[in-house]
N, CA, C and O atoms as a MOPAC input file, in Angstrom:
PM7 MOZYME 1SCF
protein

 N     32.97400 1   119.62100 1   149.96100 1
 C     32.76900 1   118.20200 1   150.12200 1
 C     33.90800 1   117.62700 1   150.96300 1
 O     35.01400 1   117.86700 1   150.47700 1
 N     33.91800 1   116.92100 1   152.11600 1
 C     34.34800 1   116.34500 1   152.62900 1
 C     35.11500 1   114.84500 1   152.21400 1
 O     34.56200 1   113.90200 1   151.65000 1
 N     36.33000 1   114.90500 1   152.59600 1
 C     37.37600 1   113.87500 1   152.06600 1
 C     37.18400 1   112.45700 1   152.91400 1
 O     37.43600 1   112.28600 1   154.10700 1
 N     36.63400 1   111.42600 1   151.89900 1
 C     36.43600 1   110.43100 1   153.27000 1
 C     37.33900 1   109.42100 1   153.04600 1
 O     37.12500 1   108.21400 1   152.92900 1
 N     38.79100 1   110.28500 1   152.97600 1
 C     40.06100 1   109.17900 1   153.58500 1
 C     40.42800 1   109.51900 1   154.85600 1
 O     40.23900 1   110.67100 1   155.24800 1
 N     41.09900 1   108.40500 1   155.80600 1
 C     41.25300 1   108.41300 1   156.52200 1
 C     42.88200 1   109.51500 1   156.84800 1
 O     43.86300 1   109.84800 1   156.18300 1
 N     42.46300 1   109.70600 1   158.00300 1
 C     43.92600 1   110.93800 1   158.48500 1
 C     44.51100 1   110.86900 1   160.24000 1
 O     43.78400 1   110.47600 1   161.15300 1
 N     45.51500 1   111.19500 1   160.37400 1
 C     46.09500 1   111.03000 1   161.60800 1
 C     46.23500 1   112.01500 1   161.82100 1
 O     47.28400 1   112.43300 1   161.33200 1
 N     45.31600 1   113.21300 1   162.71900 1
 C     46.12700 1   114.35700 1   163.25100 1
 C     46.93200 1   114.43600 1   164.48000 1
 O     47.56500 1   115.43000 1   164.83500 1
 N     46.85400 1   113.19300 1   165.17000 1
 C     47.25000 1   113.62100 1   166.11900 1
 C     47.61400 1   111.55800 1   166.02900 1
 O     47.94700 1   110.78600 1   165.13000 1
 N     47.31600 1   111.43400 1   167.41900 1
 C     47.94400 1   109.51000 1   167.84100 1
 C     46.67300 1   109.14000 1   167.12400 1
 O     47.03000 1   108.01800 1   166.76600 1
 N     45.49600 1   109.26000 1   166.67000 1
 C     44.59100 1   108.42100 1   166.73200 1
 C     44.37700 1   108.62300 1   164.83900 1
 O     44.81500 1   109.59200 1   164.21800 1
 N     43.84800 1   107.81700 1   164.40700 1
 C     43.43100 1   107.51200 1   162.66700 1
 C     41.60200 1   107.99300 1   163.00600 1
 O     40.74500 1   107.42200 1   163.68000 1
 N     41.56600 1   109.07100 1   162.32100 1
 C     39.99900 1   109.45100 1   162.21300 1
 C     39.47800 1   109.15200 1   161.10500 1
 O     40.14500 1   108.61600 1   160.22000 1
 N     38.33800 1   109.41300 1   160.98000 1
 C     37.39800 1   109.45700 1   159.43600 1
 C     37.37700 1   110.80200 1   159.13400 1
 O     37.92800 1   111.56800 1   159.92400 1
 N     36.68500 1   111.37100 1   157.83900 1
 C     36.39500 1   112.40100 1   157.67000 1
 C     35.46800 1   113.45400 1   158.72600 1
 O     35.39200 1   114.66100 1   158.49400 1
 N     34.82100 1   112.83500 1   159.85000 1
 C     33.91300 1   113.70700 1   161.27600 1
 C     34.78000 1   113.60100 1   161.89500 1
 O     34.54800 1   114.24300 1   162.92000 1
 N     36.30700 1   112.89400 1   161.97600 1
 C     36.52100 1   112.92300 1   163.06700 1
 C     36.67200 1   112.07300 1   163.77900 1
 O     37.73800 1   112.05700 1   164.39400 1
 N     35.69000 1   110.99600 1   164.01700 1
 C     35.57500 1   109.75100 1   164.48500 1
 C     36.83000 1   108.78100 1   164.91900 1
 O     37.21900 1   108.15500 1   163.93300 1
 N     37.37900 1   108.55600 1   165.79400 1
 C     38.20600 1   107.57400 1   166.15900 1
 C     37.61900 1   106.20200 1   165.01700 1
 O     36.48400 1   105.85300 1   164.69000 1
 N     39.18800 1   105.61700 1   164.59800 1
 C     38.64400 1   104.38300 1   163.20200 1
 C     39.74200 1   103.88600 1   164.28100 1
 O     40.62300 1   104.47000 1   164.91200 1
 N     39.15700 1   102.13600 1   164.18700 1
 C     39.98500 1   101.44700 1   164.44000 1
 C     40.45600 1   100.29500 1   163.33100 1
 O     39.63800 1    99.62400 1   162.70200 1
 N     41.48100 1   100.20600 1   163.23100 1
 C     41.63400 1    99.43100 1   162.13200 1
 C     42.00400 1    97.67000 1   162.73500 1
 O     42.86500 1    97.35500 1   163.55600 1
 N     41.26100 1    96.97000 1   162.17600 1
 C     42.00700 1    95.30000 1   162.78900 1
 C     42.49900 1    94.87400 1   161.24300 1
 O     42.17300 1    95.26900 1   160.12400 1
 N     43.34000 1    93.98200 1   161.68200 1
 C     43.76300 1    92.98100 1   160.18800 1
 C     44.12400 1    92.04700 1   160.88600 1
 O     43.97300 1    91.97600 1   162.10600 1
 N     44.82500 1    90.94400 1   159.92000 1
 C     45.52600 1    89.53900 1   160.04700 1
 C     46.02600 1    88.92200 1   158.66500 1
 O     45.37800 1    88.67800 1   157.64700 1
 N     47.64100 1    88.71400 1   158.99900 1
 C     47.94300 1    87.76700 1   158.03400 1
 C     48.71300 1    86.64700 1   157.94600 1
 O     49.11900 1    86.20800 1   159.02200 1
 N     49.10000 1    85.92600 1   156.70800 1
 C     49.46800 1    84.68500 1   156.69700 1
 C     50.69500 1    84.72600 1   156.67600 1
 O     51.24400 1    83.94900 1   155.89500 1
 N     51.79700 1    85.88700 1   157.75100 1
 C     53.03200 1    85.89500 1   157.37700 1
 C     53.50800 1    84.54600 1   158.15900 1
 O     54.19500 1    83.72100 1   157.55700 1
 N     53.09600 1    84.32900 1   159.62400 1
 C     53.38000 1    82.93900 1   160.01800 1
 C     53.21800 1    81.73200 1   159.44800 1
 O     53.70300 1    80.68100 1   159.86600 1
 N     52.29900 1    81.92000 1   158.15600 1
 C     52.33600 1    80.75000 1   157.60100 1
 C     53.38900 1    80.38200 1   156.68500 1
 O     54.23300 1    79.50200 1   156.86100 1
 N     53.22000 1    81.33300 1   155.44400 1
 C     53.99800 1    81.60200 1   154.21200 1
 C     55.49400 1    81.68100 1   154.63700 1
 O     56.37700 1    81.15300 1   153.96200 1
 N     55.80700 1    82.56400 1   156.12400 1
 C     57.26000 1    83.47900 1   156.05100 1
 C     57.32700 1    82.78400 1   157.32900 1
 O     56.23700 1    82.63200 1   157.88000 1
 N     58.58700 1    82.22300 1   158.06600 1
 C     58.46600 1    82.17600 1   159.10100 1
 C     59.22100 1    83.23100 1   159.82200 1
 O     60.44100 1    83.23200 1   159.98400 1
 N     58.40400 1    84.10700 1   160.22800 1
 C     58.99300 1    85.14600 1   160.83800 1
 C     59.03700 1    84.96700 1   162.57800 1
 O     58.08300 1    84.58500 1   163.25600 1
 N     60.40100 1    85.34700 1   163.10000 1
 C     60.77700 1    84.79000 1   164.38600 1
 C     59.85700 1    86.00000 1   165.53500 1
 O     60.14800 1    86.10600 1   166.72600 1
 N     58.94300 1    86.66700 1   164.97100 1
 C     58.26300 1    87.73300 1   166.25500 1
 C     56.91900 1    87.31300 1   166.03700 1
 O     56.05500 1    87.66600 1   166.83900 1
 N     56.59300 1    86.50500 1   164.91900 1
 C     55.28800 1    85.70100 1   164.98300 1
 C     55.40500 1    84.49000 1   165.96300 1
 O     54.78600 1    84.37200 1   167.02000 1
 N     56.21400 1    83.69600 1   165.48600 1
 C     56.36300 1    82.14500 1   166.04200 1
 C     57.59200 1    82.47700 1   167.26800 1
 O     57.48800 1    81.53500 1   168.05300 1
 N     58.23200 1    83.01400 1   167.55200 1
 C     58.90300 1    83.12000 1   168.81900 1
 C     60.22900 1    82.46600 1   168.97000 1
 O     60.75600 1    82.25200 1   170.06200 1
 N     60.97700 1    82.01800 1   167.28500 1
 C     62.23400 1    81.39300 1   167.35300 1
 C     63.29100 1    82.33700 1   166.93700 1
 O     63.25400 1    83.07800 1   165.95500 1
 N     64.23700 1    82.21900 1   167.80500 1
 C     65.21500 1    83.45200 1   167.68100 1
 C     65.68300 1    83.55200 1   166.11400 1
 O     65.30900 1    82.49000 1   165.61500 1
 N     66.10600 1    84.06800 1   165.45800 1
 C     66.50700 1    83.93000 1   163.93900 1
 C     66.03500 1    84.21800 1   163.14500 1
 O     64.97200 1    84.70800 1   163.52700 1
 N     66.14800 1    84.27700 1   161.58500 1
 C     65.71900 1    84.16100 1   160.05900 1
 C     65.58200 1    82.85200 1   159.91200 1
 O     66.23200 1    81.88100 1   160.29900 1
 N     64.26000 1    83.05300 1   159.04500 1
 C     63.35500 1    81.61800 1   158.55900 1
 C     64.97100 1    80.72800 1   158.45900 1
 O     65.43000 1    80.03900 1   159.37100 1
 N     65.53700 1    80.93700 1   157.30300 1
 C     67.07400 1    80.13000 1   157.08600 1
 C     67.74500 1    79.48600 1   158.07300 1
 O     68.01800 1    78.28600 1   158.07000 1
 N     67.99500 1    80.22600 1   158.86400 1
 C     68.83600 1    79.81800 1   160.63000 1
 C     67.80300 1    78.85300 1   161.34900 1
 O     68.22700 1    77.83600 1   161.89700 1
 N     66.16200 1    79.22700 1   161.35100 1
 C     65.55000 1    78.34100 1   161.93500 1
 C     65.09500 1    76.81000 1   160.93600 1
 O     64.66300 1    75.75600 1   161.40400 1
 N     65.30900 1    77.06500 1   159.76300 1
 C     65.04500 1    75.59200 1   159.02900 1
 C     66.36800 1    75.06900 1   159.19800 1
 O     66.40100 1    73.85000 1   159.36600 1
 N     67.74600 1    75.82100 1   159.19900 1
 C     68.94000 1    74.85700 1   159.31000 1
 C     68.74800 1    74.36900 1   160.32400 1
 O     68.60800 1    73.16400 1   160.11700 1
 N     68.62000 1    74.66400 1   161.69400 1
 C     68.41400 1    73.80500 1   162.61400 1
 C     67.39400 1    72.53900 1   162.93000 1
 O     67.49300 1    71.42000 1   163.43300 1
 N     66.32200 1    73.38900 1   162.32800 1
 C     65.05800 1    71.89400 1   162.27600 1
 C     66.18800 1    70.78500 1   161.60300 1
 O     66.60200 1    69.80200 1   162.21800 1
 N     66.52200 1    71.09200 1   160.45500 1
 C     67.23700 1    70.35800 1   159.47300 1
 C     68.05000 1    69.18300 1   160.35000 1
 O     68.06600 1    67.96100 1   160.20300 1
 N     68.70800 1    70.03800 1   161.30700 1
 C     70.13100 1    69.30100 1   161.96200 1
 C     69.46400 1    68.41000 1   162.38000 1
 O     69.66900 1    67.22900 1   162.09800 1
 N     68.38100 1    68.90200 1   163.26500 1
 C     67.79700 1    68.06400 1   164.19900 1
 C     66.53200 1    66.87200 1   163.95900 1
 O     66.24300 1    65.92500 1   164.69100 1
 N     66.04800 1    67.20400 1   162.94500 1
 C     64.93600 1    66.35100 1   162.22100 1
 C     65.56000 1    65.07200 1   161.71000 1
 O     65.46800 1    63.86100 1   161.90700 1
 N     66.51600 1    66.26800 1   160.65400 1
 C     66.81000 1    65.31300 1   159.60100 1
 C     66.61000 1    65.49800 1   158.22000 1
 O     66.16800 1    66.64500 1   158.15000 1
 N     66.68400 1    64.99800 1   156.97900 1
 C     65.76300 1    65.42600 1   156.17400 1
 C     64.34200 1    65.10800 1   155.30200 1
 O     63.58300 1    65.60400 1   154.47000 1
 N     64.60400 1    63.70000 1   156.26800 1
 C     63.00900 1    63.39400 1   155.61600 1
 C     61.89200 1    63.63300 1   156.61700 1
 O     60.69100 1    63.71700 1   156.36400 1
 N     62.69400 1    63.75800 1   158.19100 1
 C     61.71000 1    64.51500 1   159.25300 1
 C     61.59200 1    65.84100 1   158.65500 1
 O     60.43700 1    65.99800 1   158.26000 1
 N     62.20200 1    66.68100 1   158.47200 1
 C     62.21800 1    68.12300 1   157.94200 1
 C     61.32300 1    67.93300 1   156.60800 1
 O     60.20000 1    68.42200 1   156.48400 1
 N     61.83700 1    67.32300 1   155.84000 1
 C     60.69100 1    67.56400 1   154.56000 1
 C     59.68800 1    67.36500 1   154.69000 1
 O     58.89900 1    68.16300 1   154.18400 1
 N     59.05700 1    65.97000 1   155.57900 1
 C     57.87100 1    65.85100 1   156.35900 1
 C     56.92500 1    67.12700 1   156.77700 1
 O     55.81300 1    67.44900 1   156.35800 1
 N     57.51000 1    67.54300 1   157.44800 1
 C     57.08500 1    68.47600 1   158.68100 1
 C     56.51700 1    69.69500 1   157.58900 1
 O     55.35700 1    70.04600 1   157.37600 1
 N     57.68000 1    70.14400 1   157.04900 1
 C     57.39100 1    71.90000 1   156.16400 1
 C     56.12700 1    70.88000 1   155.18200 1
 O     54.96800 1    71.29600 1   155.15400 1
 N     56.41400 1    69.86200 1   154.59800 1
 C     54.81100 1    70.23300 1   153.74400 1
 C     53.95200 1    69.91800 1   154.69700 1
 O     53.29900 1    70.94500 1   154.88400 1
 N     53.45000 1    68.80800 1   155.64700 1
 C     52.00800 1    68.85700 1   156.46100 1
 C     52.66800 1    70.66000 1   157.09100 1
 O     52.04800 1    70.86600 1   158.13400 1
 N     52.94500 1    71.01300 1   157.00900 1
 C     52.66100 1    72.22700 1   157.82500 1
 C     52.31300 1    73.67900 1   156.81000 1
 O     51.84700 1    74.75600 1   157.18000 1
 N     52.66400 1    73.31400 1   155.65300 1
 C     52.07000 1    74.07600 1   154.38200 1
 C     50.69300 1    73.65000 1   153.89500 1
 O     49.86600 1    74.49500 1   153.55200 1
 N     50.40700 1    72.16800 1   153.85700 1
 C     49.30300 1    71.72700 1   154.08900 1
 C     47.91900 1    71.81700 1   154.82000 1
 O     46.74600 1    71.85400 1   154.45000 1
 N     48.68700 1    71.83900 1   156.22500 1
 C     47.41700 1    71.66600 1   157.10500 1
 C     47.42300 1    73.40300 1   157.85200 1
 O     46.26700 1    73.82200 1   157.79300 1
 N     48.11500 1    74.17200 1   158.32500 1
 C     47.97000 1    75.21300 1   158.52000 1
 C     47.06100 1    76.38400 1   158.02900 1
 O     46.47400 1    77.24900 1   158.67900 1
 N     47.10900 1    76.19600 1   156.94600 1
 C     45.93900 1    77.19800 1   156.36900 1
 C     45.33700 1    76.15100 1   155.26400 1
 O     45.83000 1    75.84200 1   154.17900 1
 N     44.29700 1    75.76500 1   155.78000 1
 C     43.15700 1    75.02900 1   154.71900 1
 C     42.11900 1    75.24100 1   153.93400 1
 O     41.24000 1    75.11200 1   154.78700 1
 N     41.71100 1    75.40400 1   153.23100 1
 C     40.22400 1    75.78800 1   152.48300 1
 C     39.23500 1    76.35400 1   153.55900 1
 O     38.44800 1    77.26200 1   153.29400 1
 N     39.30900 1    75.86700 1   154.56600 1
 C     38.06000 1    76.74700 1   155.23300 1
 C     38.29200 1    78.23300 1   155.92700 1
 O     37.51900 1    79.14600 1   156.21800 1
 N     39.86100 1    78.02300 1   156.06800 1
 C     40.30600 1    78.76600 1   156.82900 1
 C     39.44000 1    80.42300 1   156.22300 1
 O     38.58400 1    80.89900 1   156.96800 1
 N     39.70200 1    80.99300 1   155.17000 1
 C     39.34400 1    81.91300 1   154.38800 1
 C     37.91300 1    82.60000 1   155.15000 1
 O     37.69000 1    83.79600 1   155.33700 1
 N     37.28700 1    81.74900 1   155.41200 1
 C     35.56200 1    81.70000 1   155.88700 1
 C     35.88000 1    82.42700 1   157.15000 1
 O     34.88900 1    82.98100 1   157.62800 1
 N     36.72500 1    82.54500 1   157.66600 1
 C     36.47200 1    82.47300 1   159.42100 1
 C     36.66000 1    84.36100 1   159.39200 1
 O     35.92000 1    85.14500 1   159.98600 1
 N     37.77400 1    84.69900 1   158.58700 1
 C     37.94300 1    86.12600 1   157.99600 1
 C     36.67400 1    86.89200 1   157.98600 1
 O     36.30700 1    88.00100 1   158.37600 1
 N     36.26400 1    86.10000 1   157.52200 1
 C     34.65400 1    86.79000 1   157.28300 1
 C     33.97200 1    87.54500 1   158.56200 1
 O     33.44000 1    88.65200 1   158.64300 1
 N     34.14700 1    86.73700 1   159.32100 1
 C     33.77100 1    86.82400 1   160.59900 1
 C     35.00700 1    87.65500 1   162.10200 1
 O     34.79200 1    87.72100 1   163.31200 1
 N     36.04300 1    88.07100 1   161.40400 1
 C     37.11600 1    88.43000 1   162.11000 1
 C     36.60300 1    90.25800 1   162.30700 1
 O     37.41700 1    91.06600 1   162.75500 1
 N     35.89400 1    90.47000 1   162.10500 1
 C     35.79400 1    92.16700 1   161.55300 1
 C     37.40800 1    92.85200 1   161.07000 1
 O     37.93400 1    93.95200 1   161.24200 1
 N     37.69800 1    91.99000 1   160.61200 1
 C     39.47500 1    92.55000 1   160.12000 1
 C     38.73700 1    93.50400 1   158.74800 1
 O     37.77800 1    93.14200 1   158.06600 1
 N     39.59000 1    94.91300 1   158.60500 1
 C     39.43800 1    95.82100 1   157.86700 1
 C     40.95800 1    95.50700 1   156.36600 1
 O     41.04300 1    95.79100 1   155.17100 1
 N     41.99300 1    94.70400 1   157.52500 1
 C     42.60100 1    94.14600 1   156.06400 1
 C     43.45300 1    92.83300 1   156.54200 1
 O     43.61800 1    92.40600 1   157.68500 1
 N     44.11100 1    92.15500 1   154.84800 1
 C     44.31000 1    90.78900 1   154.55300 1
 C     45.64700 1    90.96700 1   154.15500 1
 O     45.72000 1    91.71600 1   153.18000 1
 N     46.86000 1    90.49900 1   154.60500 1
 C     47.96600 1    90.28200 1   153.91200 1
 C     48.30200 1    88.99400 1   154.01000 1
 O     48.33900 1    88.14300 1   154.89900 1
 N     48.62700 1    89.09800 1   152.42500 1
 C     49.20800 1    87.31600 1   152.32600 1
 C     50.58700 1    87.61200 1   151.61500 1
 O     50.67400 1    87.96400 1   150.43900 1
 N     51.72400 1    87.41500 1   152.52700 1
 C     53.33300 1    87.79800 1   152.03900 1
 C     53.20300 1    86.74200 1   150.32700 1
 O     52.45800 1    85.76300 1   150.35200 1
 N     53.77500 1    86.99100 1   149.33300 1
 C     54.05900 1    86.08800 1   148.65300 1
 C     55.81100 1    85.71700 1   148.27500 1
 O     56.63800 1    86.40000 1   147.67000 1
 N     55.92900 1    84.36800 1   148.90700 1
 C     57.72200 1    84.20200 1   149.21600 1
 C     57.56000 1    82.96600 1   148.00900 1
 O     56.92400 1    81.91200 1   147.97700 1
 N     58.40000 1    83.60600 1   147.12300 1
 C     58.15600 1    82.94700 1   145.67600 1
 C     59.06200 1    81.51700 1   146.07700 1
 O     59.21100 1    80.91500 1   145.01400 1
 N     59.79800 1    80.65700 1   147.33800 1
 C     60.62500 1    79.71700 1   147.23700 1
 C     59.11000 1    78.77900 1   147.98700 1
 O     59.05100 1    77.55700 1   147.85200 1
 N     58.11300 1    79.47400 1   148.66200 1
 C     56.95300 1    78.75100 1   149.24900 1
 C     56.23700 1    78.82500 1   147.79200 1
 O     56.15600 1    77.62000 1   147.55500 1
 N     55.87700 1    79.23700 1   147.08000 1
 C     54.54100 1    79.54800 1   145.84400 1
 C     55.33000 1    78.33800 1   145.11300 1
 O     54.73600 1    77.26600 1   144.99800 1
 N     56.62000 1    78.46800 1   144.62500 1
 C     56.87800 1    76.90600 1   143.80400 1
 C     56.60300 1    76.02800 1   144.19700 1
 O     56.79800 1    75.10200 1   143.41000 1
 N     56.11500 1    75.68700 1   145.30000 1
 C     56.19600 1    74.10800 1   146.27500 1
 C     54.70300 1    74.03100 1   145.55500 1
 O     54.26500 1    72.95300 1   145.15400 1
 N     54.12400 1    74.99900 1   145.45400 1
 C     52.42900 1    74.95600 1   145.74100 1
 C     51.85600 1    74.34800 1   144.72900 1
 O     50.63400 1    74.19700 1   144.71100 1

């Protein structure tokens, strides 16, 4: 009987025939995490909120991070997944974002 996990013999991820698998995903690390190779700001989330900070302020800054926890990923968003042919879902969980929630 044939093993139908996936395997790398070589550069490519096959199926059990063989088959070239391609795998797609997407996740909410730009949302949850701000990671600087998603969003394109040099730094750790920390280094880039101290600066919003400097420069906002802090009721511009507090502003901003919740509509942007808010409106960034919304109730519908979930639906569109459906339709992504993504094979997987990561949602980072950064327990200083989950208290806000």
């Amino acid at each position: 009987m044939a093993s139908s996990i996936l395997r790398t013999p070589g550069k490519d991820i096959v199926d059990a025939n063989g088959h070239t698998v391609l795998l797609r995903g997407t996740t909410l690390g730009g949302w949850m995490l701000m990671e600087n190779f998603i969003n394109g700001f040099p730094g750790r989330e920390n280094q880039i909120r101290a600066a919003l900070l400097k420069v906002l302020g802090k009721e511009k800054y507090d502003f901003f991070f919740d509509k942007f926890l808010e409106y960034f990923f919304t109730e519908k968003a979930p639906n569109s997944f459906l339709y992504s042919a993504s094979a997987a879902f990561t949602c980072p969980s950064i327990t200083s974002i989950l208290r806000t929630i």
